[in-house]
CSV table of C-alpha atoms and ligand atoms in Angstrom, one decimal:
chain,number,residue,atom,x,y,z
T,1,MET,CA,75.7,93.6,70.9
T,2,LYS,CA,73.9,90.8,69.2
T,3,HIS,CA,72.0,92.6,66.4
T,4,LEU,CA,72.1,96.1,64.8
T,5,LEU,CA,68.5,96.9,64.0
T,6,SER,CA,68.3,100.6,64.9
T,7,ILE,CA,70.6,103.4,66.0
T,8,ASP,CA,68.6,103.1,69.2
T,9,ASP,CA,70.5,99.9,69.9
T,10,LEU,CA,73.7,101.8,70.3
T,11,SER,CA,75.0,104.0,73.2
T,12,THR,CA,77.2,107.0,72.4
T,13,ASP,CA,80.2,105.0,73.7
T,14,GLU,CA,79.4,102.1,71.4
T,15,ILE,CA,79.2,104.4,68.4
T,16,GLY,CA,82.6,105.8,69.4
T,17,GLN,CA,84.0,102.2,69.6
T,18,LEU,CA,82.6,101.4,66.1
T,19,PHE,CA,84.2,104.6,64.8
T,20,GLU,CA,87.6,103.6,66.3
T,21,THR,CA,87.4,100.2,64.7
T,22,ALA,CA,86.2,101.7,61.4
T,23,ALA,CA,89.4,104.0,61.4
T,24,ASP,CA,91.5,100.8,61.7
T,25,MET,CA,89.5,99.2,58.9
T,26,HIS,CA,90.0,102.3,56.8
T,27,ASP,CA,93.7,101.7,56.9
T,28,VAL,CA,93.2,98.2,55.6
T,29,GLN,CA,91.6,99.7,52.5
T,30,LYS,CA,94.9,101.4,51.7
T,31,ARG,CA,96.9,98.2,51.8
T,32,GLU,CA,97.8,96.1,48.8
T,33,VAL,CA,96.5,92.9,50.4
T,34,LYS,CA,93.1,93.9,51.9
T,35,LYS,CA,92.5,90.9,54.1
T,36,LEU,CA,92.2,90.3,57.8
T,37,PRO,CA,91.6,86.9,59.3
T,38,ALA,CA,89.1,88.1,62.0
T,39,LEU,CA,86.0,86.3,60.6
T,40,ARG,CA,87.6,83.2,59.2
T,41,GLY,CA,85.1,80.3,59.4
T,42,ARG,CA,82.1,82.6,59.8
T,43,THR,CA,79.3,82.8,57.2
T,44,VAL,CA,77.4,86.0,56.4
T,45,VAL,CA,74.4,86.0,54.2
T,46,ASN,CA,73.2,89.3,52.5
T,47,MET,CA,69.5,89.0,51.9
T,48,PHE,CA,68.3,92.0,49.7
T,49,PHE,CA,64.6,92.2,48.9
T,50,GLU,CA,65.1,95.7,47.5
T,51,ASP,CA,67.5,97.1,45.0
T,52,SER,CA,70.9,98.3,46.2
T,53,THR,CA,74.3,99.1,44.7
T,54,ARG,CA,76.4,100.6,47.5
T,55,THR,CA,75.0,98.9,50.6
T,56,ARG,CA,75.0,95.4,49.2
T,57,SER,CA,78.4,95.5,47.6
T,58,SER,CA,80.0,97.2,50.6
T,59,PHE,CA,78.6,94.5,53.0
T,60,GLU,CA,79.8,91.9,50.6
T,61,ILE,CA,83.3,93.3,50.4
T,62,ALA,CA,83.4,94.1,54.1
T,63,GLY,CA,82.7,90.4,54.9
T,64,LYS,CA,85.2,89.2,52.4
T,65,TRP,CA,88.0,91.5,53.6
T,66,LEU,CA,87.4,90.1,57.1
T,67,SER,CA,87.7,86.5,55.6
T,68,ALA,CA,84.1,85.5,56.2
T,69,ASP,CA,82.3,83.4,53.6
T,70,VAL,CA,79.7,85.7,52.1
T,71,ILE,CA,76.7,84.7,50.0
T,72,ASN,CA,74.0,86.9,48.5
T,73,VAL,CA,70.3,86.1,48.2
T,74,SER,CA,68.0,88.5,46.5
T,75,ALA,CA,64.2,88.5,46.1
T,76,LYS,CA,64.5,88.0,42.3
T,77,GLY,CA,66.1,84.6,41.9
T,78,SER,CA,65.1,83.3,45.3
T,79,SER,CA,62.1,81.3,46.2
T,80,THR,CA,60.3,84.4,47.4
T,81,SER,CA,59.4,85.0,43.8
T,82,LYS,CA,57.7,81.6,43.9
T,83,GLY,CA,55.5,82.8,46.8
T,84,GLU,CA,57.7,81.6,49.8
T,85,SER,CA,57.1,83.6,52.9
T,86,LEU,CA,59.9,85.8,54.4
T,87,ARG,CA,60.0,83.5,57.4
T,88,ASP,CA,60.4,80.4,55.4
T,89,THR,CA,63.1,81.9,53.3
T,90,VAL,CA,65.0,83.2,56.3
T,91,LEU,CA,64.7,79.9,58.2
T,92,THR,CA,65.8,77.9,55.2
T,93,VAL,CA,68.9,80.0,54.7
T,94,CYS,CA,69.7,80.0,58.5
T,95,ALA,CA,69.3,76.2,58.6
T,96,MET,CA,72.6,76.1,56.7
T,97,GLY,CA,74.5,77.5,59.6
T,98,VAL,CA,74.6,81.2,59.1
T,99,ASP,CA,76.3,83.5,61.6
T,100,GLY,CA,75.4,86.9,60.3
T,101,LEU,CA,72.3,87.9,58.3
T,102,VAL,CA,72.3,91.3,56.6
T,103,ILE,CA,68.8,92.1,55.5
T,104,ARG,CA,67.1,94.8,53.4
T,105,HIS,CA,63.4,94.7,53.0
T,106,PRO,CA,60.6,97.0,51.8
T,107,ALA,CA,58.6,96.5,55.0
T,108,SER,CA,59.4,98.7,58.0
T,109,GLY,CA,60.1,96.4,61.0
T,110,ALA,CA,61.3,93.4,58.8
T,111,ALA,CA,64.8,93.3,60.4
T,112,LEU,CA,63.4,93.2,63.9
T,113,GLN,CA,60.9,90.5,63.0
T,114,VAL,CA,63.6,88.4,61.4
T,115,SER,CA,65.9,88.8,64.4
T,116,GLN,CA,63.1,87.1,66.5
T,117,TRP,CA,63.1,84.1,64.2
T,118,VAL,CA,66.8,83.2,64.0
T,119,ASP,CA,69.9,82.7,66.1
T,120,ALA,CA,72.2,84.6,63.7
T,121,SER,CA,73.2,88.2,64.3
T,122,VAL,CA,70.9,90.4,62.2
T,123,VAL,CA,72.0,93.7,60.6
T,124,ASN,CA,69.3,96.0,59.3
T,125,ALA,CA,70.5,97.2,55.9
T,126,GLY,CA,67.3,99.3,55.4
T,127,ASP,CA,63.7,98.3,56.4
T,128,GLY,CA,61.1,100.2,54.4
T,129,MET,CA,60.8,103.8,55.6
T,130,HIS,CA,62.0,102.9,59.1
T,131,GLU,CA,65.8,102.7,59.6
T,132,HIS,CA,69.1,102.3,57.9
T,133,PRO,CA,71.6,102.3,60.9
T,134,THR,CA,74.8,101.6,59.0
T,135,GLN,CA,74.1,104.5,56.6
T,136,ALA,CA,73.7,106.9,59.6
T,137,LEU,CA,76.9,105.6,61.1
T,138,LEU,CA,78.9,106.1,57.9
T,139,ASP,CA,77.4,109.5,57.5
T,140,ALA,CA,78.4,110.6,61.0
T,141,TYR,CA,81.8,109.0,60.7
T,142,THR,CA,82.4,110.8,57.4
T,143,LEU,CA,81.3,114.1,58.9
T,144,GLN,CA,83.5,113.6,62.0
T,145,ARG,CA,86.5,113.2,59.7
T,146,HIS,CA,85.8,116.6,58.3
T,147,LEU,CA,84.4,118.5,61.2
T,148,GLY,CA,86.2,116.9,64.1
T,149,SER,CA,83.7,116.4,67.0
T,150,LEU,CA,80.1,116.8,66.0
T,151,GLU,CA,79.3,118.4,69.3
T,152,GLY,CA,77.4,121.6,68.6
T,153,ARG,CA,77.9,121.4,64.9
T,154,HIS,CA,74.8,122.2,62.8
T,155,VAL,CA,73.7,119.5,60.3
T,156,ALA,CA,70.9,120.3,57.8
T,157,ILE,CA,69.1,117.2,56.4
T,158,ILE,CA,67.1,118.3,53.3
T,159,GLY,CA,64.7,116.4,51.1
T,160,ASP,CA,62.1,113.7,51.1
T,161,LEU,CA,61.9,113.1,54.8
T,162,THR,CA,58.6,111.2,54.8
T,163,HIS,CA,60.0,108.2,52.8
T,164,SER,CA,63.5,108.3,54.3
T,165,ARG,CA,64.9,105.7,56.6
T,166,VAL,CA,68.3,107.5,56.2
T,167,PHE,CA,66.8,110.6,57.9
T,168,ARG,CA,65.2,108.5,60.7
T,169,SER,CA,68.5,106.8,61.6
T,170,ASN,CA,70.6,110.0,61.0
T,171,VAL,CA,68.6,112.2,63.3
T,172,GLN,CA,69.1,109.8,66.1
T,173,CYS,CA,72.8,109.2,65.4
T,174,LEU,CA,73.7,112.9,65.0
T,175,THR,CA,71.8,114.0,68.0
T,176,LYS,CA,73.4,111.3,70.1
T,177,LEU,CA,76.8,112.6,69.0
T,178,GLY,CA,75.8,116.1,70.1
T,179,ALA,CA,75.1,117.7,66.8
T,180,ARG,CA,72.4,120.3,66.2
T,181,VAL,CA,70.1,119.0,63.5
T,182,THR,CA,67.6,120.9,61.3
T,183,VAL,CA,65.5,118.9,58.9
T,184,VAL,CA,64.0,120.6,55.9
T,185,ALA,CA,61.3,119.4,53.5
T,186,PRO,CA,58.3,120.7,51.7
T,187,PRO,CA,55.1,120.5,53.8
T,188,THR,CA,53.9,117.5,51.7
T,189,LEU,CA,57.1,115.5,52.5
T,190,MET,CA,57.4,116.4,56.2
T,191,PRO,CA,56.4,113.3,58.2
T,192,SER,CA,53.1,113.6,60.1
T,193,GLY,CA,53.7,113.9,63.8
T,194,ILE,CA,57.1,115.4,63.4
T,195,ALA,CA,56.4,118.3,65.7
T,196,SER,CA,56.1,116.1,68.8
T,197,TRP,CA,58.9,113.9,67.7
T,198,SER,CA,61.3,116.8,67.1
T,199,ALA,CA,60.4,118.4,70.4
T,200,ALA,CA,61.1,115.1,72.3
T,201,ALA,CA,64.2,114.3,70.4
T,202,GLY,CA,65.7,117.8,70.3
T,203,PHE,CA,65.9,118.6,66.6
T,204,GLU,CA,64.5,121.4,64.5
T,205,THR,CA,62.3,121.5,61.4
T,206,SER,CA,62.0,124.1,58.7
T,207,TYR,CA,60.4,124.6,55.3
T,208,ASP,CA,62.9,127.2,54.2
T,209,VAL,CA,66.1,125.8,52.7
T,210,ASP,CA,67.5,129.3,51.9
T,211,ALA,CA,67.3,130.3,55.6
T,212,VAL,CA,68.9,127.1,56.8
T,213,LEU,CA,71.8,126.7,54.4
T,214,PRO,CA,73.9,129.7,55.5
T,215,GLU,CA,73.9,128.4,59.1
T,216,ALA,CA,74.8,124.8,58.3
T,217,ASP,CA,78.2,123.2,59.1
T,218,ALA,CA,77.2,120.2,56.9
T,219,VAL,CA,74.5,119.5,54.4
T,220,MET,CA,72.9,116.1,53.8
T,221,MET,CA,70.7,115.9,50.7
T,222,LEU,CA,68.1,113.1,50.5
T,223,ARG,CA,66.8,111.4,47.4
T,224,VAL,CA,63.3,112.0,46.2
T,225,GLN,CA,62.0,108.4,46.7
T,226,ARG,CA,59.6,108.1,43.8
T,227,GLU,CA,59.3,104.4,44.1
T,228,ARG,CA,57.7,104.8,47.6
T,229,MET,CA,55.2,107.6,46.5
T,230,SER,CA,51.7,106.6,45.7
T,231,GLY,CA,50.4,110.1,44.9
T,232,ALA,CA,51.7,113.5,43.8
T,233,PHE,CA,53.8,115.1,46.6
T,234,PHE,CA,54.9,118.1,44.5
T,235,PRO,CA,53.5,119.7,41.4
T,236,SER,CA,56.5,119.0,39.1
T,237,PRO,CA,60.2,118.0,39.4
T,238,ARG,CA,61.1,121.5,38.3
T,239,GLU,CA,59.2,123.0,41.2
T,240,TYR,CA,60.8,120.6,43.6
T,241,THR,CA,64.2,121.7,42.4
T,242,VAL,CA,63.4,125.4,42.6
T,243,GLY,CA,62.0,125.0,46.2
T,244,TYR,CA,64.3,122.4,47.7
T,245,GLY,CA,67.1,121.3,45.4
T,246,LEU,CA,70.7,122.0,46.1
T,247,THR,CA,71.2,124.1,43.0
T,248,ARG,CA,74.3,126.0,41.9
T,249,ASN,CA,72.8,129.3,43.2
T,250,ARG,CA,72.2,127.7,46.6
T,251,LEU,CA,75.8,126.5,46.8
T,252,ALA,CA,76.8,130.1,47.1
T,253,LEU,CA,74.7,130.4,50.3
T,254,LEU,CA,76.9,127.8,52.1
T,255,LYS,CA,79.8,128.7,54.4
T,256,PRO,CA,83.2,127.8,52.7
T,257,ASP,CA,84.1,124.1,52.6
T,258,VAL,CA,80.8,122.9,54.2
T,259,PRO,CA,80.7,119.1,53.4
T,260,ILE,CA,77.9,118.0,51.1
T,261,CYS,CA,76.6,114.5,51.7
T,262,HIS,CA,74.1,112.3,49.8
T,263,PRO,CA,73.6,108.7,50.6
T,264,GLY,CA,73.1,107.8,46.9
T,265,PRO,CA,71.7,107.0,44.5
T,266,MET,CA,71.5,110.7,43.5
T,267,ASN,CA,68.8,112.1,41.2
T,268,ARG,CA,71.1,114.7,39.6
T,269,GLY,CA,69.1,117.7,38.5
T,270,LEU,CA,66.3,117.0,40.9
T,271,GLU,CA,67.4,117.2,44.6
T,272,ILE,CA,71.1,117.9,43.8
T,273,ALA,CA,72.6,119.8,40.9
T,274,ALA,CA,75.7,118.4,39.2
T,275,ASP,CA,77.6,121.5,40.4
T,276,ALA,CA,76.9,120.4,44.0
T,277,ALA,CA,77.3,116.7,43.6
T,278,ASP,CA,80.7,117.3,42.0
T,279,ALA,CA,81.8,120.3,44.0
T,280,THR,CA,85.2,120.0,45.8
T,281,GLN,CA,83.3,119.9,49.1
T,282,SER,CA,81.1,117.0,48.1
T,283,VAL,CA,81.9,113.9,50.2
T,284,VAL,CA,79.6,111.6,48.3
T,285,LEU,CA,82.3,109.1,47.3
T,286,GLU,CA,84.1,109.4,50.6
T,287,GLN,CA,80.8,108.3,52.2
T,288,VAL,CA,81.0,105.1,50.0
T,289,SER,CA,84.6,104.3,51.2
T,290,SER,CA,83.6,105.1,54.8
T,291,GLY,CA,80.6,102.8,54.4
T,292,LEU,CA,82.9,99.9,53.8
T,293,ALA,CA,85.0,100.7,56.9
T,294,ILE,CA,81.8,101.1,59.0
T,295,ARG,CA,80.3,97.8,57.7
T,296,MET,CA,83.6,96.0,58.4
T,297,ALA,CA,83.5,97.5,61.9
T,298,VAL,CA,79.9,96.4,62.5
T,299,LEU,CA,80.5,92.8,61.2
T,300,TYR,CA,83.6,92.6,63.4
T,301,HIS,CA,81.8,93.8,66.5
T,302,LEU,CA,78.9,91.5,66.0
T,303,LEU,CA,80.6,88.4,64.8
T,304,ALA,CA,84.3,88.2,66.0
T,305,GLY,CA,83.8,86.2,69.2
T,306,GLU,CA,86.6,84.7,71.2
T,307,GLU,CA,86.9,81.7,69.0
T,308,ALA,CA,87.3,83.8,65.9
R,1,LIG,C1,69.5,104.8,50.8
R,1,LIG,C2,68.6,103.7,51.0
R,1,LIG,O1,68.5,102.7,50.3
R,1,LIG,O2,67.8,103.8,52.0
R,1,LIG,N1,70.6,104.5,49.9
R,1,LIG,C3,71.6,103.8,50.3
R,1,LIG,O3,71.6,102.9,51.2
R,1,LIG,N2,72.8,104.0,49.7
R,1,LIG,C4,68.9,106.1,50.4
R,1,LIG,C5,68.1,106.1,49.1
R,1,LIG,O4,67.7,105.0,48.5
R,1,LIG,O5,67.7,107.2,48.7
């Protein structure tokens, strides 16, 4: 595996191997000295052209715990803010001898484009509304730890599907692992063309949260991505919550102990109530620590060659 641009790049076996490595990496997190020599002498650059808390810091820590040299480049503070093109910025950074390039960019397809310009291994840390493969891996890994195999388990993905790269990667990852997936959104936030896509890919769609929740073995709430919305997709935040939020009343519809995921950052009180975000079955913080283990596993598989 040279790059990780899409879940489509991974076979079910490769996902299983990444999860095995992630389990080993998870053990490293519990140690007092959290350092493995695997990527000594390797250089990883995190290039983030969009805001991020979890993804950027976990890629940075992941690289550091594997002993790689890690540097961060962000749009603000780099020459892109002076008008330099993405290609020139990427080629400049790579001319310094970079082995791994972790990129987040607002344009769908940016990571694929970058992988065609450079020799380094490229990891897509979110490209516009397209994909966010490490998020899907960490979500599935977290759910497997709770549910055992995902084969036949029913995962409900609820929220702003139109603008969500997390949903696009997750639907592929979860169905590859044998889960039954139902995606739920208001009609205005249901991606166009989803009927043919869901039929081909084997997942279900619904507009009715209250009908789906009682049947779910896991629930994944998605953020309302106001920064990607150019118009009004729902009449008011209150109406969104009433129709599609995971409210305290809706918690009661869930089977006991059903894990509740959210990739973060959460809009508390909009798509998820505090009662749900902080419920005992919420796995939101566990997703963050799994994210570190998954990103260590990904960097390890991409960059730890024989000479490492
Ligand atoms: C997601 C992202 O950036 O795509 N968050 C994340 O990576 N933790 C989802 C989101 O922003 O809603």
